[in-house]
Coordinates of C-alpha atoms in Angstrom, one line a residue:
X706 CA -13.9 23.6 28.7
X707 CA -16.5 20.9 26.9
X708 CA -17.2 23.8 24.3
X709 CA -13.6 24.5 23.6
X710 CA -12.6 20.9 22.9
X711 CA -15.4 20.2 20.1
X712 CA -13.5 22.4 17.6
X713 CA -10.8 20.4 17.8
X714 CA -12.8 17.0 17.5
X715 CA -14.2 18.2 14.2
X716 CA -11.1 19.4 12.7
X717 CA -9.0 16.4 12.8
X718 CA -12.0 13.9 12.2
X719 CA -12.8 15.3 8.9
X720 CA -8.9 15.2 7.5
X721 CA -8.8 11.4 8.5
X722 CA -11.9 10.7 6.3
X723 CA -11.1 12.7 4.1
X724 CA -7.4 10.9 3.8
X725 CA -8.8 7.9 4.3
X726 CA -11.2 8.1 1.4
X727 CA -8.4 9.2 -0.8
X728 CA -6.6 5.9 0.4
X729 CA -9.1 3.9 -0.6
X730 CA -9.8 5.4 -3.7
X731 CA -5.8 5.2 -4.3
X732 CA -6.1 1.7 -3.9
X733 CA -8.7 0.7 -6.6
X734 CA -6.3 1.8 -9.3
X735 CA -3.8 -1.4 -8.2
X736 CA -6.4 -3.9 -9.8
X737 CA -7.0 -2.0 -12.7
X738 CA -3.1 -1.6 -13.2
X739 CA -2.5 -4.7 -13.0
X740 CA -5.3 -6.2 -14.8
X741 CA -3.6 -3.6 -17.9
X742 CA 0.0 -4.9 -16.9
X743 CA -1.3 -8.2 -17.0
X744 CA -2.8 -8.3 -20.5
X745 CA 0.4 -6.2 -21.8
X746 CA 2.4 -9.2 -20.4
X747 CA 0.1 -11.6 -22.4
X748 CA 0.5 -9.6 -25.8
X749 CA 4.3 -9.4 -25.2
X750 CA 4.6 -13.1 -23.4
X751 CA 7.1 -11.4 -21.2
X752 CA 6.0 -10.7 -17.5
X753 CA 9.2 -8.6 -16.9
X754 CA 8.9 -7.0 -20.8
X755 CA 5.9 -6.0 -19.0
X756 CA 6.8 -4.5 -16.0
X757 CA 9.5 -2.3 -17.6
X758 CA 7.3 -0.9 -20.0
X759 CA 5.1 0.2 -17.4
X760 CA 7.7 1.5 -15.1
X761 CA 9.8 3.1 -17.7
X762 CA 6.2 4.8 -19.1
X763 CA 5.9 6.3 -15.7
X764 CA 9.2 7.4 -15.7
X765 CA 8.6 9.6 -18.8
X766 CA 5.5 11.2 -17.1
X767 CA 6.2 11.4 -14.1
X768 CA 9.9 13.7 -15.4
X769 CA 7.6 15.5 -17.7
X770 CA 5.3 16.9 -15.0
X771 CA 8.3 17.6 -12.5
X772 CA 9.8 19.4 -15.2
X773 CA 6.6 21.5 -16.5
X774 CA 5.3 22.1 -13.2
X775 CA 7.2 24.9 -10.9
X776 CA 6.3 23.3 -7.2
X777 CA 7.9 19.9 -9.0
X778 CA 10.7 21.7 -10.4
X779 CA 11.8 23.1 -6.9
X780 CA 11.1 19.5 -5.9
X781 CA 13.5 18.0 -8.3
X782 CA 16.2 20.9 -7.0
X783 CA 16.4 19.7 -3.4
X784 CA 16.8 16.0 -4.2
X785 CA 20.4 16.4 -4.5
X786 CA 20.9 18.9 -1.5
X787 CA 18.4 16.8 0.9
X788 CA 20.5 13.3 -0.1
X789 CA 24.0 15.2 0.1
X790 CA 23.0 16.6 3.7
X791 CA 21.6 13.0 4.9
X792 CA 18.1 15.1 5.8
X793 CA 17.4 11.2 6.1
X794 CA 18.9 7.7 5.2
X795 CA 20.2 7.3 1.8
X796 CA 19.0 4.6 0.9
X797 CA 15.7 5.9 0.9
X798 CA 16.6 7.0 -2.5
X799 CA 16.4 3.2 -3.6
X800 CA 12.8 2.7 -2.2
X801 CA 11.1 2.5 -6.0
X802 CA 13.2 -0.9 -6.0
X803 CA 10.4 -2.1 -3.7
X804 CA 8.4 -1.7 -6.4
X805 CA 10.1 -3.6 -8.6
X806 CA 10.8 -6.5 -6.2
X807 CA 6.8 -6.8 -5.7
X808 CA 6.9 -6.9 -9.7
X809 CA 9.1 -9.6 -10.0
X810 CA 7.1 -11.3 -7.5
X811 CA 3.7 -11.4 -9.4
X812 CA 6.1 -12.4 -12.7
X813 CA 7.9 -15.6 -10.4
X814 CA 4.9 -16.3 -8.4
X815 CA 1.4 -15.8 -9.3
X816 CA 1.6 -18.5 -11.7
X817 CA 2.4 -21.0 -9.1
X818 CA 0.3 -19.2 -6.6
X819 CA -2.7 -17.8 -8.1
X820 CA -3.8 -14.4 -7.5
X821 CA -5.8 -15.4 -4.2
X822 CA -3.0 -16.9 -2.6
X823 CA -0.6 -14.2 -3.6
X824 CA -3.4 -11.6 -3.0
X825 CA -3.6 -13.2 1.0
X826 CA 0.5 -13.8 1.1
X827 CA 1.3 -9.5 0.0
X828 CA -1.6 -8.2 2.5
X829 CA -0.9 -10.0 5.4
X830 CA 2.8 -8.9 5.0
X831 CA 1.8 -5.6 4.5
X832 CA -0.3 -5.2 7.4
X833 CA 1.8 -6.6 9.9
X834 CA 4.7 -4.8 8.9
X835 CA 2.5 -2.0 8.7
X836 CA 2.0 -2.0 12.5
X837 CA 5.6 -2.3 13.2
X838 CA 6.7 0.7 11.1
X839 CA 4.4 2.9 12.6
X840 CA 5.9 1.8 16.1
X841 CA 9.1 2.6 14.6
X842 CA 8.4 6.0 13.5
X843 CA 10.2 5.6 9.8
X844 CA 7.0 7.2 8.4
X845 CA 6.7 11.4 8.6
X846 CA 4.2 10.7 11.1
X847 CA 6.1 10.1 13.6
X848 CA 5.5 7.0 16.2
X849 CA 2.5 5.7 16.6
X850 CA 1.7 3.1 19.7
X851 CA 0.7 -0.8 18.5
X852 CA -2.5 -0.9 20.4
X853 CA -5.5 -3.6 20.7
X854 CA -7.5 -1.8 18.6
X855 CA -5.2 -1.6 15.6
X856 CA -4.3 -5.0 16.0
X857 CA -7.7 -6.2 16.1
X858 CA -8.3 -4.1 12.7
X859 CA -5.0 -6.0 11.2
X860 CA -6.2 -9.1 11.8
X861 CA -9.8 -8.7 10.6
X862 CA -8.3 -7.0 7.5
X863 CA -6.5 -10.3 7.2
X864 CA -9.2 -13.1 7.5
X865 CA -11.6 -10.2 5.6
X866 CA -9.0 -10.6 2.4
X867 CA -8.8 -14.5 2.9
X868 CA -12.5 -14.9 3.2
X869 CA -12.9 -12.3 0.4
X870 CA -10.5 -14.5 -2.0
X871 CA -11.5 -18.0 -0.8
X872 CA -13.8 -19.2 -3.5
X873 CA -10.2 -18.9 -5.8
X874 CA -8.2 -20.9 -3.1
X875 CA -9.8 -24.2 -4.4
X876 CA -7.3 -24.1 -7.4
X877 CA -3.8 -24.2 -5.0
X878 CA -4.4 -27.9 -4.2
X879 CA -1.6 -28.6 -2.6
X880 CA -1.1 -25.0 -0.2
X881 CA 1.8 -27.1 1.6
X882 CA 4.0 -27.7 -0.9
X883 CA 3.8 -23.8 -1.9
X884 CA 5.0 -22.6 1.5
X885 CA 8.6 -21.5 0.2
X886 CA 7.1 -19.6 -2.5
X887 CA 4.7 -17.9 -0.8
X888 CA 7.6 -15.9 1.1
X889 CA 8.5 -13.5 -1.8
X890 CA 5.1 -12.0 -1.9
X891 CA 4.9 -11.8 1.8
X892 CA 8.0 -10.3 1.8
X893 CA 7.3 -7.9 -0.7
X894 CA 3.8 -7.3 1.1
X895 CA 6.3 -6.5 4.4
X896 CA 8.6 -4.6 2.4
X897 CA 5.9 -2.0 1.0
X898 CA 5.0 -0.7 4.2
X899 CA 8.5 0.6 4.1
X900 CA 8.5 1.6 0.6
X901 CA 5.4 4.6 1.8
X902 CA 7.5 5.2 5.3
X903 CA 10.2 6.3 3.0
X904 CA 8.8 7.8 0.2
X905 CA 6.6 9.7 3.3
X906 CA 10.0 11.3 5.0
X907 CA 11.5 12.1 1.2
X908 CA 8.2 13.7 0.4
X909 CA 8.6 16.1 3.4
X910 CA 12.3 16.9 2.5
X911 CA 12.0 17.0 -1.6
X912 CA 8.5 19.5 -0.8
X913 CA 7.3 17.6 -3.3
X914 CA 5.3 14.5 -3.8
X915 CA 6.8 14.4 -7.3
X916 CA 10.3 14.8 -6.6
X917 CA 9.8 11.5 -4.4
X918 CA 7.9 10.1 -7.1
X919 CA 10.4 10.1 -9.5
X920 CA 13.5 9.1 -7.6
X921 CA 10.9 6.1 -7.0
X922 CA 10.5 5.3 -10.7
X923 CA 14.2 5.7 -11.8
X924 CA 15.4 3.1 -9.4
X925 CA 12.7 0.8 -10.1
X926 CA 13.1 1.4 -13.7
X927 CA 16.9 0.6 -13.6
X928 CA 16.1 -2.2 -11.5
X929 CA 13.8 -4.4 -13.9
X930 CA 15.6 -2.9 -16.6
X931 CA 18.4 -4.9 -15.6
X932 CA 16.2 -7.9 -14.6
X933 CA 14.9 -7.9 -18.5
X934 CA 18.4 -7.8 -20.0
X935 CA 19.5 -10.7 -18.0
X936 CA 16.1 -12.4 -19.0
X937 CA 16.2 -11.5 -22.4
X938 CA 19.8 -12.7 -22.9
X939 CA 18.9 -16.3 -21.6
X940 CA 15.6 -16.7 -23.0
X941 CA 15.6 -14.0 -25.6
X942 CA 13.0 -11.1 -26.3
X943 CA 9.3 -11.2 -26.4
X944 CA 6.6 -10.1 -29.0
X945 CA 6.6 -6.6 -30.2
X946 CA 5.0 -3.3 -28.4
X947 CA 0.9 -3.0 -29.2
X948 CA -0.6 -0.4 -30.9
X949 CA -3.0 0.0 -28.5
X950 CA -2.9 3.1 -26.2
X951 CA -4.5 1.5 -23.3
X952 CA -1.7 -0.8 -22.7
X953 CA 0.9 2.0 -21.4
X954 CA -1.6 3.6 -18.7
X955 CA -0.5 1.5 -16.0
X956 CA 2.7 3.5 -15.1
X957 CA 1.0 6.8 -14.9
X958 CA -1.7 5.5 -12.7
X959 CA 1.6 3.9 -10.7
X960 CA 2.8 7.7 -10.6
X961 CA -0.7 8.6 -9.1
X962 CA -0.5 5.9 -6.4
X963 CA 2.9 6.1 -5.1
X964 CA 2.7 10.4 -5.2
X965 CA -0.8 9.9 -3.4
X966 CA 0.4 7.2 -0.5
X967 CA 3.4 9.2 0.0
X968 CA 1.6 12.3 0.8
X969 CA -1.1 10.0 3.2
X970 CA 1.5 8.0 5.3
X971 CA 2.3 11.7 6.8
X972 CA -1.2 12.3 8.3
X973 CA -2.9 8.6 8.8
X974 CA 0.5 6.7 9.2
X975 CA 1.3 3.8 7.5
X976 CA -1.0 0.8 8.9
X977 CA -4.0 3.3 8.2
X978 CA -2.7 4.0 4.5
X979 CA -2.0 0.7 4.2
X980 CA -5.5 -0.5 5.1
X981 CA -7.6 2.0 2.9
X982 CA -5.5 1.0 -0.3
X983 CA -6.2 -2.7 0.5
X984 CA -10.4 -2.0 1.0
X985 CA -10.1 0.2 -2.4
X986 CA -8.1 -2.9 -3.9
X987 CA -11.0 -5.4 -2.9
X988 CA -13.4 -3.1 -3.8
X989 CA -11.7 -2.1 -7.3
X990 CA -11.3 -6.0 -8.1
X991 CA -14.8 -6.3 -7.5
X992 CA -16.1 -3.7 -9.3
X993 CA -13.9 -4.9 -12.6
X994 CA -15.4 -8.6 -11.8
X995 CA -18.6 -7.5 -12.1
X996 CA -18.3 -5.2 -14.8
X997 CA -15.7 -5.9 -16.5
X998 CA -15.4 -9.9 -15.8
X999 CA -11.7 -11.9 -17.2
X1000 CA -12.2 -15.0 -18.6
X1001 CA -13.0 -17.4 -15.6
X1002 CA -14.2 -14.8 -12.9
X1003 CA -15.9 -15.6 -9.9
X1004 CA -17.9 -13.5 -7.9
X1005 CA -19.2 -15.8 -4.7
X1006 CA -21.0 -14.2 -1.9
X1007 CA -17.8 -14.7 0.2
X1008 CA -16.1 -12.1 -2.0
X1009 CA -18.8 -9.8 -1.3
X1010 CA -18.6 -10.2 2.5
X1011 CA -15.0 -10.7 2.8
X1012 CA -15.3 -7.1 0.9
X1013 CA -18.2 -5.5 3.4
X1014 CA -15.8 -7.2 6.6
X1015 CA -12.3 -5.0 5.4
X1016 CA -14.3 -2.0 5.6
X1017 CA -15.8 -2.9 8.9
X1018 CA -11.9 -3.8 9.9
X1019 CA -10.7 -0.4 8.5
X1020 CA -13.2 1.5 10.6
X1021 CA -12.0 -0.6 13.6
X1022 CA -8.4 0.5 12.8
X1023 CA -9.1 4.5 12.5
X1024 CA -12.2 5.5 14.7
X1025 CA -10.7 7.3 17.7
X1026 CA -11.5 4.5 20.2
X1027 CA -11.0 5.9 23.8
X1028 CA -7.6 4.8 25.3
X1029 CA -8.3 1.3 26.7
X1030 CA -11.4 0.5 24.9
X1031 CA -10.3 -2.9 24.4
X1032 CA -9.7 -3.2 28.3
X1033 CA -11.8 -5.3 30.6
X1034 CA -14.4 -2.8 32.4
X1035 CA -14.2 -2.4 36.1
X1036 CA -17.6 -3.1 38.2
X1037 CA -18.6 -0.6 40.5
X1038 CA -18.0 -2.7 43.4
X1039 CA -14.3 -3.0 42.8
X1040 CA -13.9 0.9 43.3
X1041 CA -13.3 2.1 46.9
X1042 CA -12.5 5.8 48.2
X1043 CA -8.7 6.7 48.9
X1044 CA -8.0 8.9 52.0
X1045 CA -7.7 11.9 49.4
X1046 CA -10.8 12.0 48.0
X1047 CA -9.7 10.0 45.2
X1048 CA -10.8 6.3 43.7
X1049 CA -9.0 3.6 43.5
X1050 CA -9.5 0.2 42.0
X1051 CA -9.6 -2.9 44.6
X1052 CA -6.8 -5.3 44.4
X1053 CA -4.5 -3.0 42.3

């Protein structure tokens, strides 16, 4: 019987790593998108101008390859049928607006915020939320059981990202009076767990990490489309488009990260998915401080640890601990022989 169960060890052991290298590799292309996003929002002086440029980008992209691509055109066939038949909740289909909420957030917030404090407020909504949704089963994983060991990995992830950001905190001098806008990232952080739960269950109903892909990018397009015309009626347009090529990569590397967590969430679940993509977005934001420094970078030691401690959390989240590792061990002395041949515990 040992032999027979060592097979089966092996085989799902190397998927998870394998998925949860992908995750984290998924998640370095978040700093790099928005350090694009954020310099096209600086040529254009228009956050939102921004935002829908890179979203409507995607868009185009994203319809192209569904259309060129025979596996995405089958995909984009069974949106209709799979939304018309409820294979799941409707409004599923508005889960890109997520990503347009979380957006608007870094447009309202960040300057009042800072990027540590908004980094901090979106992670630590996404990994609690992240626990939750796995209990709930909204993911195409199914349900997956809140244990100590996964909340021990949620809450080292958490103090990992403050400690990681904390030599940037000095410049919110006043964190109290910031409380009420630090809500709309958190929320958005909470909010995105549900955003790869859904786009998970569409994937598996569309057959296609594309088809969910694009429903994703037409109602966040619409959705900050909108936002810009209200904006751009009050306070008018911004500068003109850039030449540059470079600035318009940020929505197909948003294609690549929102086709690539959908199709994760099914085998590591959410919190998992969630966790990689937050280790690759330290370790991405690193690697562009160091290499590719903004003005007014800071790389501290902390930010190197804090780094080295969310991988350390992440391994604490996915290893498969024996059930009630985190349990107290029981001495010797407290077992005692039952009539039947069995043990028993004292006292219990």
């Amino acid at each position: 019987m040992p032999q027979s169960s060592r097979p089966a060890i092996r085989s799902t052991s190397r998927p998870l790593l394998t998925g949860l290298l992908l995750a984290v590799a998924n998640g370095t292309l978040l700093p790099v998108q928005g350090r694009i996003n954020s310099a096209l929002g600086a040529k254009l002086d228009d956050g939102v101008a921004a935002a829908v440029v890179s979203f409507t980008t995607g868009l185009v992209l994203i319809a192209v390859i569904g259309l060129a691509l025979p596996k995405g055109r089958a995909g984009l066939r069974r949106i209709v049928p799979a939304v018309k038949e409820r294979s799941f909740p409707r409004f599923y289909v508005v889960a890109g607006g997520i990503g347009a909420l979380y957006v608007i957030a870094q447009s309202f917030t960040i300057g009042l915020l800072g990027v540590a404090l908004f980094t901090v407020a979106v992670i630590t909504g996404q990994t609690v939320s992240g626990l939750f949704v796995d209990r709930l089963g909204i993911g195409p994983g199914g349900k997956r059981s809140i244990t100590g060991v996964r909340i021990l990995g949620s809450i080292l992830t958490i103090a990992a990202v403050a400690w990681a950001v904390s030599p940037r905190l000095g410049a919110a001098a006043d964190v109290g009076s910031l409380l009420f806008p630090i809500l709309l990232p958190v929320v958005a952080g909470c909010l995105m767990s549900f955003q790869q739960a859904m786009n998970g269950t569409a994937t598996v109903h569309y057959g296609s990490p594309i088809a969910a892909t694009l429903v994703n990018f037409v109602a966040g397009t619409v959705i900050l489309w909108i936002a810009w015309l209200i904006k751009a009626s009050l306070l008018g347009p911004g500068h003109a488009l850039p030449a540059e090529w470079w600035y318009y990569v940020g929505g197909p590397m948003g294609c690549v990260f929102i086709g690539l967590a959908a199709l994760l969430v099914r085998s590591l679940g959410v919190l998992v998915t969630g966790l990689g993509m937050i280790a690759g977005q330290l370790l991405g934001s690193l690697a562009l401080d160091l290499i590719l420094p903004a003005p007014g970078t800071l790389v501290a030691f902390p930010t190197i640890l804090g780094t080295l401690l969310t991988l350390f959390a992440i391994i604490v989240a996915t290893l498969p601990w024996p059930k009630g590792a985190l349990s107290p061990a029981v001495p010797p002395s407290a077992i005692r022989a039952s009539p039947g041949g069995r043990t028993a515990v004292k006292g219990r």
